[in-house]
Amino acid sequence: MTGRRTAVNRKSKLSLGQVLNLVVTVLVLCLGPAMIVFGQHIINIDEELARTGTHATGTIVEFDDVTKASERDIEVEFMSLDGTYHVTWAAVDHDQHPEVGAYVTVVYREADPSHAIVLGYESDGVWFRGAGTLITALFVMIGVIVAISVAVGRSKRRKNAAVDGMPVV
């Protein structure tokens, strides 16, 4: 063989911009599932606390009755076993109508009373899980629409090429 080289088809390398776009896309696509997992983790922690924590009677000291669901919450004051007063918050569903001054059951971690939940009210994890589900569903729908658009575009190009007598690729 002489020093002659033949042309070889090589895959082109991705530019820095393409790599960054790919990384951002993967991160955005993982956002919804990550929020679902995080929300479920918080819910599991709160359920474990409800089973094993110390119960106390709390008093609703504030109720933010707003129309935006993510900001509708109550502030509850309770006293731990050591006689110290603590405050916790709980999300309020739209079908719940708590009243300031009403008594609720608070469950807290005896070693750390700042970690407390109010029985009968949503865990913060519910919001994360719901938002993650919506984000995931949105991206799946966008993906389906893009896939259908690409398939329709290829089908039209093939049909046009066949009509023009060109080879279909």
PDB file of C-alpha atoms in Angstrom:
ATOM      1  CA  MET A   1       0.000   0.000   0.000  1.00  0.00           C
ATOM      2  CA  THR A   2       1.144   3.435  -0.724  1.00  0.00           C
ATOM      3  CA  GLY A   3       0.630   6.368   1.601  1.00  0.00           C
ATOM      4  CA  ARG A   4      -2.778   6.972   0.132  1.00  0.00           C
ATOM      5  CA  ARG A   5      -5.602   7.649   2.545  1.00  0.00           C
ATOM      6  CA  THR A   6      -9.229   6.860   1.974  1.00  0.00           C
ATOM      7  CA  ALA A   7     -12.086   9.009   3.110  1.00  0.00           C
ATOM      8  CA  VAL A   8     -13.668   7.748   6.281  1.00  0.00           C
ATOM      9  CA  ASN A   9     -17.024   8.870   7.558  1.00  0.00           C
ATOM     10  CA  ARG A  10     -16.613   9.950  11.143  1.00  0.00           C
ATOM     11  CA  LYS A  11     -19.242  11.129  13.537  1.00  0.00           C
ATOM     12  CA  SER A  12     -18.961  14.824  14.089  1.00  0.00           C
ATOM     13  CA  LYS A  13     -18.192  15.845  17.627  1.00  0.00           C
ATOM     14  CA  LEU A  14     -20.697  17.907  19.558  1.00  0.00           C
ATOM     15  CA  SER A  15     -19.792  21.517  20.080  1.00  0.00           C
ATOM     16  CA  LEU A  16     -19.709  23.002  23.572  1.00  0.00           C
ATOM     17  CA  GLY A  17     -23.049  24.720  22.911  1.00  0.00           C
ATOM     18  CA  GLN A  18     -24.658  21.441  21.835  1.00  0.00           C
ATOM     19  CA  VAL A  19     -23.316  19.672  24.917  1.00  0.00           C
ATOM     20  CA  LEU A  20     -24.682  22.429  27.154  1.00  0.00           C
ATOM     21  CA  ASN A  21     -28.069  22.238  25.409  1.00  0.00           C
ATOM     22  CA  LEU A  22     -28.113  18.477  25.922  1.00  0.00           C
ATOM     23  CA  VAL A  23     -27.212  18.810  29.615  1.00  0.00           C
ATOM     24  CA  VAL A  24     -29.915  21.450  30.190  1.00  0.00           C
ATOM     25  CA  THR A  25     -32.485  19.320  28.341  1.00  0.00           C
ATOM     26  CA  VAL A  26     -31.680  16.246  30.439  1.00  0.00           C
ATOM     27  CA  LEU A  27     -31.856  18.292  33.655  1.00  0.00           C
ATOM     28  CA  VAL A  28     -35.218  19.790  32.695  1.00  0.00           C
ATOM     29  CA  LEU A  29     -36.591  16.367  31.734  1.00  0.00           C
ATOM     30  CA  CYS A  30     -35.444  14.982  35.100  1.00  0.00           C
ATOM     31  CA  LEU A  31     -37.013  17.861  37.056  1.00  0.00           C
ATOM     32  CA  GLY A  32     -40.542  16.435  37.165  1.00  0.00           C
ATOM     33  CA  PRO A  33     -39.563  12.904  38.217  1.00  0.00           C
ATOM     34  CA  ALA A  34     -37.107  14.328  40.770  1.00  0.00           C
ATOM     35  CA  MET A  35     -39.894  16.464  42.274  1.00  0.00           C
ATOM     36  CA  ILE A  36     -42.167  13.410  42.421  1.00  0.00           C
ATOM     37  CA  VAL A  37     -39.497  11.401  44.257  1.00  0.00           C
ATOM     38  CA  PHE A  38     -38.681  14.300  46.609  1.00  0.00           C
ATOM     39  CA  GLY A  39     -42.359  14.912  47.376  1.00  0.00           C
ATOM     40  CA  GLN A  40     -42.986  11.239  48.070  1.00  0.00           C
ATOM     41  CA  HIS A  41     -39.929  11.190  50.341  1.00  0.00           C
ATOM     42  CA  ILE A  42     -41.333  14.109  52.377  1.00  0.00           C
ATOM     43  CA  ILE A  43     -44.741  12.403  52.543  1.00  0.00           C
ATOM     44  CA  ASN A  44     -43.113   9.184  53.798  1.00  0.00           C
ATOM     45  CA  ILE A  45     -41.185  11.097  56.484  1.00  0.00           C
ATOM     46  CA  ASP A  46     -44.383  12.833  57.610  1.00  0.00           C
ATOM     47  CA  GLU A  47     -46.298   9.519  57.680  1.00  0.00           C
ATOM     48  CA  GLU A  48     -43.551   7.966  59.804  1.00  0.00           C
ATOM     49  CA  LEU A  49     -43.687  10.976  62.144  1.00  0.00           C
ATOM     50  CA  ALA A  50     -47.484  10.586  62.404  1.00  0.00           C
ATOM     51  CA  ARG A  51     -46.995   6.945  63.492  1.00  0.00           C
ATOM     52  CA  THR A  52     -44.108   7.435  65.912  1.00  0.00           C
ATOM     53  CA  GLY A  53     -44.121  11.077  67.028  1.00  0.00           C
ATOM     54  CA  THR A  54     -45.323  12.756  70.191  1.00  0.00           C
ATOM     55  CA  HIS A  55     -48.884  14.105  70.082  1.00  0.00           C
ATOM     56  CA  ALA A  56     -49.847  17.531  71.382  1.00  0.00           C
ATOM     57  CA  THR A  57     -52.864  19.771  71.155  1.00  0.00           C
ATOM     58  CA  GLY A  58     -52.246  22.833  69.061  1.00  0.00           C
ATOM     59  CA  THR A  59     -54.198  26.013  68.503  1.00  0.00           C
ATOM     60  CA  ILE A  60     -54.699  27.592  65.086  1.00  0.00           C
ATOM     61  CA  VAL A  61     -53.341  31.122  65.493  1.00  0.00           C
ATOM     62  CA  GLU A  62     -53.527  32.218  61.851  1.00  0.00           C
ATOM     63  CA  PHE A  63     -55.342  31.097  58.717  1.00  0.00           C
ATOM     64  CA  ASP A  64     -54.333  32.465  55.328  1.00  0.00           C
ATOM     65  CA  ASP A  65     -57.512  31.925  53.341  1.00  0.00           C
ATOM     66  CA  VAL A  66     -56.293  32.936  49.894  1.00  0.00           C
ATOM     67  CA  THR A  67     -57.393  31.799  46.459  1.00  0.00           C
ATOM     68  CA  LYS A  68     -53.947  30.564  45.411  1.00  0.00           C
ATOM     69  CA  ALA A  69     -53.843  26.942  46.625  1.00  0.00           C
ATOM     70  CA  SER A  70     -50.087  26.846  47.264  1.00  0.00           C
ATOM     71  CA  GLU A  71     -50.357  29.757  49.726  1.00  0.00           C
ATOM     72  CA  ARG A  72     -53.426  28.596  51.664  1.00  0.00           C
ATOM     73  CA  ASP A  73     -52.170  27.533  55.086  1.00  0.00           C
ATOM     74  CA  ILE A  74     -52.598  27.632  58.830  1.00  0.00           C
ATOM     75  CA  GLU A  75     -50.166  28.554  61.562  1.00  0.00           C
ATOM     76  CA  VAL A  76     -50.464  26.369  64.659  1.00  0.00           C
ATOM     77  CA  GLU A  77     -48.950  26.962  68.081  1.00  0.00           C
ATOM     78  CA  PHE A  78     -48.331  24.005  70.399  1.00  0.00           C
ATOM     79  CA  MET A  79     -46.418  23.210  73.558  1.00  0.00           C
ATOM     80  CA  SER A  80     -43.865  20.380  73.660  1.00  0.00           C
ATOM     81  CA  LEU A  81     -43.388  18.086  76.664  1.00  0.00           C
ATOM     82  CA  ASP A  82     -40.615  20.334  78.024  1.00  0.00           C
ATOM     83  CA  GLY A  83     -43.080  23.256  78.294  1.00  0.00           C
ATOM     84  CA  THR A  84     -41.662  25.196  75.324  1.00  0.00           C
ATOM     85  CA  TYR A  85     -44.042  26.742  72.797  1.00  0.00           C
ATOM     86  CA  HIS A  86     -43.452  26.024  69.113  1.00  0.00           C
ATOM     87  CA  VAL A  87     -45.090  27.021  65.846  1.00  0.00           C
ATOM     88  CA  THR A  88     -45.682  24.932  62.747  1.00  0.00           C
ATOM     89  CA  TRP A  89     -47.532  25.482  59.488  1.00  0.00           C
ATOM     90  CA  ALA A  90     -49.740  23.219  57.436  1.00  0.00           C
ATOM     91  CA  ALA A  91     -51.181  23.473  53.935  1.00  0.00           C
ATOM     92  CA  VAL A  92     -54.961  23.748  53.791  1.00  0.00           C
ATOM     93  CA  ASP A  93     -57.022  22.132  51.044  1.00  0.00           C
ATOM     94  CA  HIS A  94     -59.880  24.158  49.516  1.00  0.00           C
ATOM     95  CA  ASP A  95     -62.518  21.914  51.056  1.00  0.00           C
ATOM     96  CA  GLN A  96     -61.119  22.577  54.557  1.00  0.00           C
ATOM     97  CA  HIS A  97     -62.310  25.624  56.509  1.00  0.00           C
ATOM     98  CA  PRO A  98     -60.307  25.886  59.748  1.00  0.00           C
ATOM     99  CA  GLU A  99     -61.030  28.656  62.219  1.00  0.00           C
ATOM    100  CA  VAL A 100     -58.548  30.680  64.230  1.00  0.00           C
ATOM    101  CA  GLY A 101     -58.677  29.509  67.842  1.00  0.00           C
ATOM    102  CA  ALA A 102     -59.699  25.951  66.923  1.00  0.00           C
ATOM    103  CA  TYR A 103     -57.769  23.033  68.368  1.00  0.00           C
ATOM    104  CA  VAL A 104     -55.890  20.575  66.171  1.00  0.00           C
ATOM    105  CA  THR A 105     -53.624  17.611  66.820  1.00  0.00           C
ATOM    106  CA  VAL A 106     -49.939  18.239  66.247  1.00  0.00           C
ATOM    107  CA  VAL A 107     -47.406  15.429  66.060  1.00  0.00           C
ATOM    108  CA  TYR A 108     -43.772  16.344  66.548  1.00  0.00           C
ATOM    109  CA  ARG A 109     -40.395  14.706  66.889  1.00  0.00           C
ATOM    110  CA  GLU A 110     -39.619  14.769  70.621  1.00  0.00           C
ATOM    111  CA  ALA A 111     -35.889  15.306  70.008  1.00  0.00           C
ATOM    112  CA  ASP A 112     -36.649  18.158  67.569  1.00  0.00           C
ATOM    113  CA  PRO A 113     -40.085  19.795  68.091  1.00  0.00           C
ATOM    114  CA  SER A 114     -39.429  22.115  65.151  1.00  0.00           C
ATOM    115  CA  HIS A 115     -40.204  19.101  62.954  1.00  0.00           C
ATOM    116  CA  ALA A 116     -43.969  18.855  63.373  1.00  0.00           C
ATOM    117  CA  ILE A 117     -47.051  18.065  61.328  1.00  0.00           C
ATOM    118  CA  VAL A 118     -50.723  18.858  61.852  1.00  0.00           C
ATOM    119  CA  LEU A 119     -52.883  15.756  61.520  1.00  0.00           C
ATOM    120  CA  GLY A 120     -55.650  16.094  58.948  1.00  0.00           C
ATOM    121  CA  TYR A 121     -53.760  18.622  56.823  1.00  0.00           C
ATOM    122  CA  GLU A 122     -51.540  18.092  53.795  1.00  0.00           C
ATOM    123  CA  SER A 123     -47.856  17.365  53.900  1.00  0.00           C
ATOM    124  CA  ASP A 124     -45.591  19.766  51.992  1.00  0.00           C
ATOM    125  CA  GLY A 125     -44.626  16.746  49.916  1.00  0.00           C
ATOM    126  CA  VAL A 126     -48.069  16.683  48.317  1.00  0.00           C
ATOM    127  CA  TRP A 127     -47.311  19.970  46.535  1.00  0.00           C
ATOM    128  CA  PHE A 128     -43.937  18.749  45.243  1.00  0.00           C
ATOM    129  CA  ARG A 129     -45.375  15.430  44.059  1.00  0.00           C
ATOM    130  CA  GLY A 130     -48.289  17.168  42.323  1.00  0.00           C
ATOM    131  CA  ALA A 131     -46.102  19.780  40.645  1.00  0.00           C
ATOM    132  CA  GLY A 132     -43.669  17.058  39.537  1.00  0.00           C
ATOM    133  CA  THR A 133     -46.533  15.056  38.056  1.00  0.00           C
ATOM    134  CA  LEU A 134     -47.795  18.091  36.125  1.00  0.00           C
ATOM    135  CA  ILE A 135     -44.320  18.948  34.830  1.00  0.00           C
ATOM    136  CA  THR A 136     -43.715  15.342  33.770  1.00  0.00           C
ATOM    137  CA  ALA A 137     -47.086  15.144  32.010  1.00  0.00           C
ATOM    138  CA  LEU A 138     -46.393  18.440  30.225  1.00  0.00           C
ATOM    139  CA  PHE A 139     -43.006  17.251  28.924  1.00  0.00           C
ATOM    140  CA  VAL A 140     -44.460  13.893  27.846  1.00  0.00           C
ATOM    141  CA  MET A 141     -47.183  15.708  25.879  1.00  0.00           C
ATOM    142  CA  ILE A 142     -44.601  18.003  24.277  1.00  0.00           C
ATOM    143  CA  GLY A 143     -42.504  14.946  23.364  1.00  0.00           C
ATOM    144  CA  VAL A 144     -45.510  13.209  21.787  1.00  0.00           C
ATOM    145  CA  ILE A 145     -46.385  16.324  19.781  1.00  0.00           C
ATOM    146  CA  VAL A 146     -42.791  16.689  18.559  1.00  0.00           C
ATOM    147  CA  ALA A 147     -42.612  12.976  17.641  1.00  0.00           C
ATOM    148  CA  ILE A 148     -45.876  13.182  15.700  1.00  0.00           C
ATOM    149  CA  SER A 149     -44.710  16.345  13.904  1.00  0.00           C
ATOM    150  CA  VAL A 150     -41.422  14.706  12.918  1.00  0.00           C
ATOM    151  CA  ALA A 151     -43.227  11.582  11.687  1.00  0.00           C
ATOM    152  CA  VAL A 152     -45.727  13.611   9.653  1.00  0.00           C
ATOM    153  CA  GLY A 153     -42.907  15.714   8.174  1.00  0.00           C
ATOM    154  CA  ARG A 154     -40.941  12.603   7.132  1.00  0.00           C
ATOM    155  CA  SER A 155     -44.048  11.041   5.648  1.00  0.00           C
ATOM    156  CA  LYS A 156     -44.742  14.162   3.560  1.00  0.00           C
ATOM    157  CA  ARG A 157     -41.114  14.340   2.379  1.00  0.00           C
ATOM    158  CA  ARG A 158     -41.193  10.680   1.335  1.00  0.00           C
ATOM    159  CA  LYS A 159     -44.496  11.117  -0.450  1.00  0.00           C
ATOM    160  CA  ASN A 160     -43.225  14.234  -2.278  1.00  0.00           C
ATOM    161  CA  ALA A 161     -39.972  12.489  -3.203  1.00  0.00           C
ATOM    162  CA  ALA A 162     -41.852   9.468  -4.569  1.00  0.00           C
ATOM    163  CA  VAL A 163     -44.099  11.738  -6.655  1.00  0.00           C
ATOM    164  CA  ASP A 164     -41.056  13.565  -8.040  1.00  0.00           C
ATOM    165  CA  GLY A 165     -39.412  10.248  -8.989  1.00  0.00           C
ATOM    166  CA  MET A 166     -36.545  10.709  -6.599  1.00  0.00           C
ATOM    167  CA  PRO A 167     -35.268   7.818  -4.523  1.00  0.00           C
ATOM    168  CA  VAL A 168     -36.783   7.688  -1.049  1.00  0.00           C
ATOM    169  CA  VAL A 169     -34.228   7.823   1.743  1.00  0.00           C
TER     170      VAL A 169
END
